XYZ file of C-alpha atoms in Angstrom:
496
model
C -43.498 165.950 226.270
C -44.791 168.559 228.432
C -42.014 171.015 229.811
C -39.091 169.686 227.657
C -37.208 170.664 224.267
C -38.200 173.798 223.686
C -40.509 174.744 226.300
C -37.553 173.418 228.969
C -37.003 177.296 229.215
C -40.571 177.371 231.253
C -39.678 174.408 233.812
C -37.648 174.482 236.649
C -37.147 172.462 239.763
C -40.894 170.787 239.243
C -43.340 174.221 238.782
C -43.592 176.175 235.843
C -42.396 179.173 235.647
C -44.826 182.425 234.861
C -44.080 184.856 232.093
C -43.333 188.521 231.994
C -41.597 191.164 230.340
C -40.549 188.706 227.886
C -38.721 186.101 229.930
C -40.091 183.059 231.993
C -39.928 183.685 235.636
C -40.326 182.142 239.539
C -42.221 184.129 241.460
C -40.469 185.700 244.919
C -43.009 184.377 246.920
C -41.458 180.923 246.511
C -44.927 178.949 246.835
C -46.441 176.804 244.097
C -50.047 175.764 243.436
C -50.649 172.705 242.791
C -53.039 170.974 239.886
C -54.899 168.036 240.625
C -55.097 165.157 237.109
C -59.018 164.608 237.428
C -57.826 160.957 236.796
C -55.854 160.405 239.225
C -56.876 162.613 241.645
C -53.001 163.488 242.367
C -50.588 166.473 242.018
C -49.550 166.306 238.147
C -48.525 169.963 238.270
C -47.524 172.982 239.715
C -47.437 176.881 238.982
C -45.965 179.886 240.424
C -47.716 181.564 243.101
C -47.652 185.325 242.081
C -47.657 188.321 244.339
C -49.456 192.003 243.899
C -46.124 193.147 243.140
C -45.656 190.757 240.525
C -48.865 192.188 238.806
C -47.998 195.895 239.106
C -44.835 195.396 237.436
C -46.341 193.459 234.816
C -48.902 196.283 234.043
C -46.246 198.851 234.154
C -44.508 196.815 231.672
C -47.592 196.254 229.512
C -48.568 199.911 229.643
C -44.648 201.009 228.296
C -44.516 198.024 225.791
C -48.475 198.901 223.979
C -47.781 202.261 223.060
C -44.875 200.920 221.162
C -46.998 198.341 219.942
C -49.438 200.822 218.633
C -46.761 202.824 216.536
C -45.767 199.304 214.681
C -48.154 198.748 211.479
C -50.675 196.434 211.397
C -48.857 194.224 208.236
C -46.447 193.744 211.055
C -48.461 192.650 214.310
C -50.557 190.227 211.360
C -46.670 188.469 210.296
C -46.185 188.002 213.954
C -49.596 186.498 214.830
C -49.652 184.171 211.580
C -45.544 183.329 213.010
C -47.144 182.257 216.457
C -49.947 180.408 214.749
C -47.672 178.222 212.842
C -45.512 177.246 215.881
C -48.978 176.654 218.130
C -49.768 174.391 215.776
C -46.053 172.523 215.204
C -46.350 172.018 218.581
C -49.758 170.624 219.344
C -48.561 167.367 220.739
C -46.986 168.557 224.363
C -49.833 171.055 224.828
C -52.216 168.478 224.080
C -50.938 166.557 226.525
C -51.476 168.955 229.105
C -54.953 169.273 228.566
C -55.349 165.565 229.305
C -53.202 165.843 232.082
C -55.336 168.762 233.665
C -58.730 168.836 232.759
C -58.787 165.366 231.377
C -60.072 165.843 227.755
C -60.252 163.135 225.470
C -56.950 162.685 223.451
C -58.101 163.548 220.364
C -60.089 166.472 220.998
C -56.811 168.227 222.920
C -55.342 167.766 219.879
C -58.439 169.391 217.676
C -58.155 172.190 220.269
C -54.863 173.578 219.583
C -55.233 172.894 215.604
C -58.185 174.626 216.483
C -56.342 177.705 218.199
C -53.707 177.949 215.516
C -56.651 178.824 213.162
C -57.868 180.946 214.792
C -54.973 183.031 215.337
C -54.594 183.303 211.467
C -58.184 184.630 210.613
C -58.167 186.821 213.543
C -54.288 188.618 211.805
C -56.442 188.576 208.326
C -59.726 190.152 209.904
C -57.890 192.767 211.374
C -55.789 193.765 208.772
C -58.888 194.297 207.389
C -61.309 196.035 209.371
C -58.351 197.613 211.279
C -57.082 199.327 207.804
C -60.723 201.181 207.081
C -61.680 204.436 208.579
C -64.635 206.575 208.072
C -65.026 210.202 206.767
C -68.081 211.987 207.284
C -69.298 215.291 205.933
C -71.004 218.199 208.081
C -73.550 218.634 205.470
C -75.130 215.825 205.816
C -76.557 216.881 208.957
C -79.451 219.660 208.745
C -78.426 223.570 208.912
C -74.681 222.728 208.089
C -72.643 223.351 204.847
C -69.593 221.109 203.571
C -67.041 223.492 206.145
C -65.959 219.940 208.118
C -64.433 216.763 207.276
C -64.432 214.157 210.068
C -62.106 211.259 209.979
C -62.672 208.293 212.129
C -60.868 205.465 212.823
C -60.718 202.731 215.474
C -57.454 203.048 218.266
C -56.832 200.514 221.104
C -57.652 200.660 224.636
C -54.529 199.707 225.861
C -54.041 196.658 228.299
C -56.333 193.830 228.082
C -56.730 191.190 230.740
C -57.385 187.853 229.349
C -59.674 185.262 231.316
C -60.509 182.045 229.863
C -62.356 178.977 231.609
C -61.168 175.543 232.905
C -62.645 173.638 230.153
C -60.854 175.492 226.957
C -57.716 177.442 228.430
C -56.248 177.059 224.983
C -58.591 178.566 222.380
C -60.547 180.412 224.603
C -57.168 182.213 225.695
C -56.045 182.769 222.258
C -59.380 184.315 221.496
C -59.392 186.951 223.785
C -55.168 187.378 222.498
C -55.057 187.732 219.114
C -57.684 190.152 218.966
C -56.099 192.413 221.798
C -52.643 191.950 219.772
C -54.001 192.959 216.049
C -55.933 195.662 217.326
C -52.793 197.159 218.810
C -53.166 196.191 222.875
C -51.344 194.425 225.228
C -52.487 190.959 226.567
C -52.066 190.034 230.656
C -53.401 186.533 230.797
C -54.673 184.746 234.146
C -55.081 181.312 233.222
C -57.581 179.384 235.518
C -55.896 176.544 237.541
C -56.770 173.579 235.904
C -56.087 174.772 232.542
C -52.848 176.246 233.299
C -50.163 174.823 232.170
C -51.638 174.180 228.572
C -51.607 178.156 229.064
C -48.631 178.384 229.907
C -46.993 176.141 226.643
C -49.529 178.774 224.404
C -47.692 181.670 225.899
C -44.341 180.181 224.971
C -45.357 179.831 221.294
C -46.102 183.697 221.568
C -43.089 184.651 223.222
C -40.836 182.081 220.445
C -42.937 184.150 218.085
C -40.988 187.361 218.959
C -43.840 189.647 220.152
C -42.056 192.872 222.306
C -40.951 192.645 225.671
C -43.597 193.053 227.981
C -46.157 193.132 225.177
C -47.709 189.586 226.351
C -47.761 188.595 230.053
C -49.289 185.362 232.256
C -49.734 185.407 235.480
C -50.512 182.225 237.839
C -51.740 182.040 240.980
C -54.598 182.044 243.302
C -57.554 183.918 242.575
C -58.048 184.178 246.597
C -54.558 186.054 246.463
C -54.405 188.190 243.109
C -58.049 188.154 241.628
C -59.153 190.973 242.422
C -56.076 192.662 242.609
C -55.921 191.909 238.972
C -59.500 192.891 238.185
C -59.773 196.328 239.522
C -56.133 197.446 238.767
C -56.457 200.505 237.473
C -54.253 199.527 234.908
C -56.466 197.516 233.191
C -58.114 198.801 230.456
C -60.744 196.099 228.991
C -61.269 192.958 230.945
C -62.528 189.291 228.822
C -63.874 187.286 230.649
C -65.210 183.564 230.136
C -66.628 181.430 233.365
C -69.093 181.487 235.785
C -70.694 183.405 238.808
C -67.344 185.146 239.132
C -67.739 187.133 236.641
C -71.187 189.151 238.102
C -69.155 189.610 240.523
C -66.192 191.354 238.144
C -68.570 193.131 236.029
C -69.860 194.903 239.767
C -66.396 195.934 240.855
C -64.498 197.007 237.573
C -65.455 200.438 237.454
C -65.728 201.892 233.667
C -64.045 200.255 231.623
C -65.151 197.557 228.811
C -65.946 194.236 229.015
C -66.990 191.186 227.401
C -68.510 188.102 229.367
C -69.710 184.785 228.836
C -70.532 183.422 232.205
C -72.532 180.096 230.846
C -75.477 178.605 230.242
C -78.572 176.288 230.320
C -79.160 175.498 226.963
C -82.333 174.331 225.519
C -83.177 172.230 223.001
C -87.034 172.376 221.861
C -88.360 169.271 219.849
C -91.513 169.392 217.442
C -93.528 166.479 217.043
C -92.917 166.799 213.187
C -88.941 166.561 213.771
C -86.391 164.418 212.365
C -86.333 162.232 215.487
C -83.118 160.014 214.723
C -81.398 163.617 214.631
C -82.765 164.885 217.344
C -81.419 161.835 219.469
C -78.414 162.076 217.880
C -78.122 165.672 218.602
C -78.560 165.389 221.810
C -76.117 162.842 222.588
C -73.685 165.365 220.645
C -74.689 168.000 222.540
C -74.870 167.006 226.140
C -72.639 164.563 226.948
C -69.615 165.808 224.663
C -66.484 166.500 226.514
C -68.573 164.827 229.768
C -71.284 167.984 229.469
C -68.345 170.226 230.628
C -69.539 173.229 228.172
C -70.867 176.327 228.136
C -72.932 175.624 224.840
C -73.602 171.929 225.660
C -77.882 170.419 225.688
C -78.822 171.121 229.526
C -82.321 170.827 229.388
C -84.548 168.859 226.991
C -88.089 170.310 226.464
C -89.885 167.395 224.348
C -93.756 167.001 222.994
C -95.018 164.354 225.087
C -96.074 162.526 221.387
C -93.084 161.738 220.818
C -90.991 161.352 223.726
C -91.464 157.826 224.429
C -89.388 157.712 221.025
C -86.704 160.064 221.664
C -85.996 158.610 225.060
C -85.352 154.686 223.727
C -83.071 156.322 220.639
C -81.231 158.827 223.034
C -81.044 155.257 225.531
C -79.686 153.123 222.994
C -76.635 155.975 222.058
C -76.018 156.307 225.298
C -75.518 153.427 226.015
C -72.655 153.075 223.090
C -70.757 155.927 224.827
C -66.960 154.733 226.309
C -66.200 155.625 229.497
C -62.928 156.008 231.047
C -59.456 157.666 230.892
C -58.733 160.525 228.826
C -55.840 159.136 227.264
C -57.570 156.489 225.663
C -60.182 158.720 223.659
C -62.798 157.731 225.978
C -66.321 159.662 225.103
C -67.150 160.327 228.982
C -63.743 161.297 231.410
C -63.941 162.729 234.884
C -65.167 165.723 235.334
C -62.460 168.480 236.519
C -62.660 168.341 240.032
C -63.615 166.726 243.136
C -66.071 169.487 243.880
C -67.974 169.468 240.754
C -68.373 165.760 240.303
C -69.979 166.204 244.132
C -72.276 169.222 242.964
C -73.431 167.147 239.562
C -74.157 164.191 242.251
C -76.047 167.219 244.577
C -78.367 167.860 241.577
C -79.060 164.005 240.889
C -79.948 162.970 244.314
C -82.492 166.410 244.532
C -83.893 164.639 241.419
C -83.915 161.201 242.179
C -86.101 162.387 245.676
C -88.520 164.476 243.950
C -89.255 161.133 241.375
C -87.344 161.532 238.386
C -87.091 158.599 235.725
C -83.275 157.165 235.305
C -82.234 155.423 232.068
C -79.732 154.863 233.096
C -77.770 154.004 237.181
C -76.017 156.690 238.641
C -72.537 155.729 238.528
C -69.432 157.601 239.986
C -66.228 156.735 240.707
C -64.043 159.698 242.280
C -64.271 162.191 239.104
C -65.918 160.011 237.059
C -69.744 160.214 236.453
C -71.144 157.737 233.644
C -73.800 159.826 231.462
C -77.141 159.616 232.875
C -80.683 160.516 231.200
C -83.157 161.879 233.594
C -86.818 161.676 232.159
C -90.004 163.409 233.444
C -87.798 166.097 235.288
C -90.678 168.680 236.821
C -89.669 172.419 237.092
C -89.807 171.831 241.452
C -85.897 169.844 240.639
C -83.078 172.119 240.515
C -81.534 169.905 237.707
C -83.970 171.722 235.443
C -83.000 175.099 236.762
C -79.019 174.841 237.650
C -76.217 174.196 235.142
C -74.820 171.186 235.584
C -71.558 171.117 233.949
C -71.534 166.936 233.507
C -72.540 164.177 231.819
C -76.759 164.528 233.029
C -79.084 165.445 230.966
C -82.319 166.007 232.019
C -85.983 165.535 229.508
C -89.301 167.891 230.461
C -91.896 166.993 228.368
C -94.501 169.316 227.269
C -97.919 169.677 225.653
C -97.419 173.009 224.302
C -94.649 174.725 221.995
C -95.341 177.413 224.214
C -94.503 175.915 227.472
C -91.137 175.098 225.857
C -90.423 178.652 225.408
C -91.774 179.907 228.353
C -89.555 177.691 230.590
C -86.574 178.277 228.689
C -87.047 181.761 228.747
C -87.797 181.388 232.548
C -83.806 180.817 232.835
C -81.732 183.368 234.616
C -79.451 182.053 231.621
C -79.933 183.062 227.784
C -77.004 181.731 226.057
C -77.829 179.335 223.088
C -80.970 176.782 222.212
C -81.956 174.862 219.788
C -85.488 174.265 217.590
C -85.884 170.711 216.135
C -88.684 171.301 213.287
C -89.119 170.446 209.567
C -91.317 173.540 209.500
C -89.079 176.669 209.207
C -91.583 178.944 209.663
C -92.449 176.809 213.477
C -88.392 176.789 213.765
C -87.940 181.145 212.975
C -91.152 182.162 215.390
C -89.870 179.892 218.025
C -86.164 181.024 217.365
C -87.489 184.314 217.431
C -89.483 183.986 220.734
C -86.699 182.259 222.937
C -84.522 184.898 224.894
C -80.752 183.665 224.186
C -78.162 184.414 222.481
C -77.937 182.213 219.627
C -80.171 179.481 219.125
C -80.012 176.782 216.811
C -82.103 175.427 214.019
C -81.588 171.564 213.435
C -78.535 170.800 215.486
C -77.049 171.305 218.892
C -75.420 174.504 220.208
C -72.474 174.727 219.375
C -69.496 178.157 219.930
C -68.334 178.169 216.272
C -67.022 178.344 213.835
C -65.046 181.020 215.907
C -65.906 183.997 213.217
C -69.533 183.665 214.111
C -70.940 186.050 217.003
C -71.319 184.206 220.251
C -73.102 186.067 223.084
C -75.284 185.377 225.806
C -78.395 187.566 226.878
C -79.355 188.031 230.697
C -76.910 186.215 233.157
C -74.809 184.125 230.013
C -72.807 186.840 229.254
C -72.133 190.759 228.794
C -71.235 191.994 224.727
C -70.356 189.422 222.003
C -67.290 187.626 220.806
C -66.466 186.043 217.472
C -63.127 187.151 216.010
C -64.865 190.350 214.204
C -66.755 191.436 217.320
C -63.599 190.786 219.800
C -61.680 192.999 217.321
C -64.063 195.715 217.455
C -63.992 195.293 220.999
C -60.778 195.782 221.974
C -60.637 199.016 219.756
C -62.690 202.642 220.376
C -63.119 205.409 218.236
C -61.371 208.034 217.371
C -62.000 211.134 215.318
C -60.692 214.202 214.169
C -62.196 216.987 212.727
C -60.782 218.852 209.468
C -62.731 222.236 209.455
C -62.700 224.087 205.815
C -62.256 227.890 206.010
C -65.326 228.150 203.431
C -67.813 225.411 202.586
C -66.146 223.189 199.751
C -68.236 220.133 197.743
C -66.233 217.793 194.844
C -66.985 218.845 191.570
C -68.790 221.864 192.626
C-alpha cells in the first residue's frame, strides 16, 4: 500500500514529506496541501506546503551536488539509473494505487504507466552512454583561407540545475522523461510535481533515493503554485526548465530569462478523414483517441474533420462503440472515469452547453455525476462553437463535417495549437501531402495521435510548445556544447 513498507519514511502524521538533500523532511511552514480524490471528491492525501526558503536550500544543495555529479563517469550514472528503473518497476503496485486515487486513472493503465516509466529510465541510461560518449573533431583547413594548424574538440557538457514540472495526467511518466535525461547528462534536478499526482511522484522519487543517488542531486518540492511557483521558475539557480502542462507554460516562458526551455502545452489534435479511408479503422481510432483516460491526454483526438459523404456512416460506427464504453470508478478499470477536478468538469460542461445552445447534434444524452462525465459525441459542430477550438480535456468529442480536404487543413491550421494530428486515407500520396500541410509537430497516418514510443521525437508548434521531447532530444536539450581548440605551431596534415 501507498506510504507503507519501503515507503513508510516518506509519510508522517497523515502528511507526505518532501525530499531534499537526500532525506525526507517536514516543511517548516507547518502547513499542508490537500489532494482531493476525483472519484469520492474527498481529501485523499496531504503533502507539505514548502516555503521559499526551503526552495533556496534545495537549489544551493543541487548546485553543489551537480559539480560532483558532472565528474561521475557516464557508466556510473547509467548504472544508478538502471537501478532506479528496477526499483520503480518492483514497486509498481503502490505507485499505481496513488495514480488511481489521485487522478482517477484506471487501475490497469496506472500500472502500465509505472512500468513504462521504468523502461524509459533504462532506455535513457543506454542512450545517454551512446550519445554523450561521443565528441567531435574539427580541423581548421576545411574553411577557406586556413591551414591545418587548429584542432577543435567539442563535447557535450551539463547545463547545471534542471527544474522539472510534469502535469497531472502522467505525473510519473512525464516526470521521469525529464529526470532521467537530466541525470544522465550530468545535471542536478529539482522536481515540482502537480498537486494532483504529487503523492505518486513522491513515491517515484523514493525509488531514486533507494537507488543511491548522491545527496542533493535530486529533490522534490511540493506546495502551492501561488506561493512557490514563480519563485521556482524565476530562481537564479535554475539553468533549464522542462515543463508539461497548459497556459501556465506561456507565462513561465515570459519570466524565465535566458535559460533553455522545453515545453509541451497541450493541443487541439485534429483527425482528418477522407472518403477512401477504412471506416472501421477510423471509428476504432476515434474512440481510442478521443476517449482513452476520459480524453485527459494532450494527444487525444480533440476534433474530427470528416468528409460529409462518409460522415453519417462513421458517426454511427462511433456511436455503437461509445455505447460499449464502461463508465465508473478507476478501481473497476472502467473506460471512462471521473475527470481530475470539479473545476475541470465545470469547464467541460460549459463547452457542452455552448454547443447545445448553438445547435450541435448530441449523439448521446449529456450526463454528469460529480466529476464523472459520460462519453459524448457532438455532431454537426460549427466553427462558431467553443468546442471547435478549445481543448476540453474530457470525454467530449466534436465532429465537424467538411466538403473538401482543404477545408479540413484550414481548420487544423487556424488553431493556435499545433501538437499532433492524424489523417485517414488509403492513398499514401494524399496522406503525405496532407501531413506536410498540417501545422502540427507530429502527424499520424491511419492511427490516432500518441506520445510514444518514448524515444520518438515529440514536439508542438505554435502555442503547443517549445523545443522537442523524446529521449534523445531531451538529453541533447539538457546539455550545451563546449569546445577546446588546440593551436599548433605549424600546419600538420595526416600522412602528409
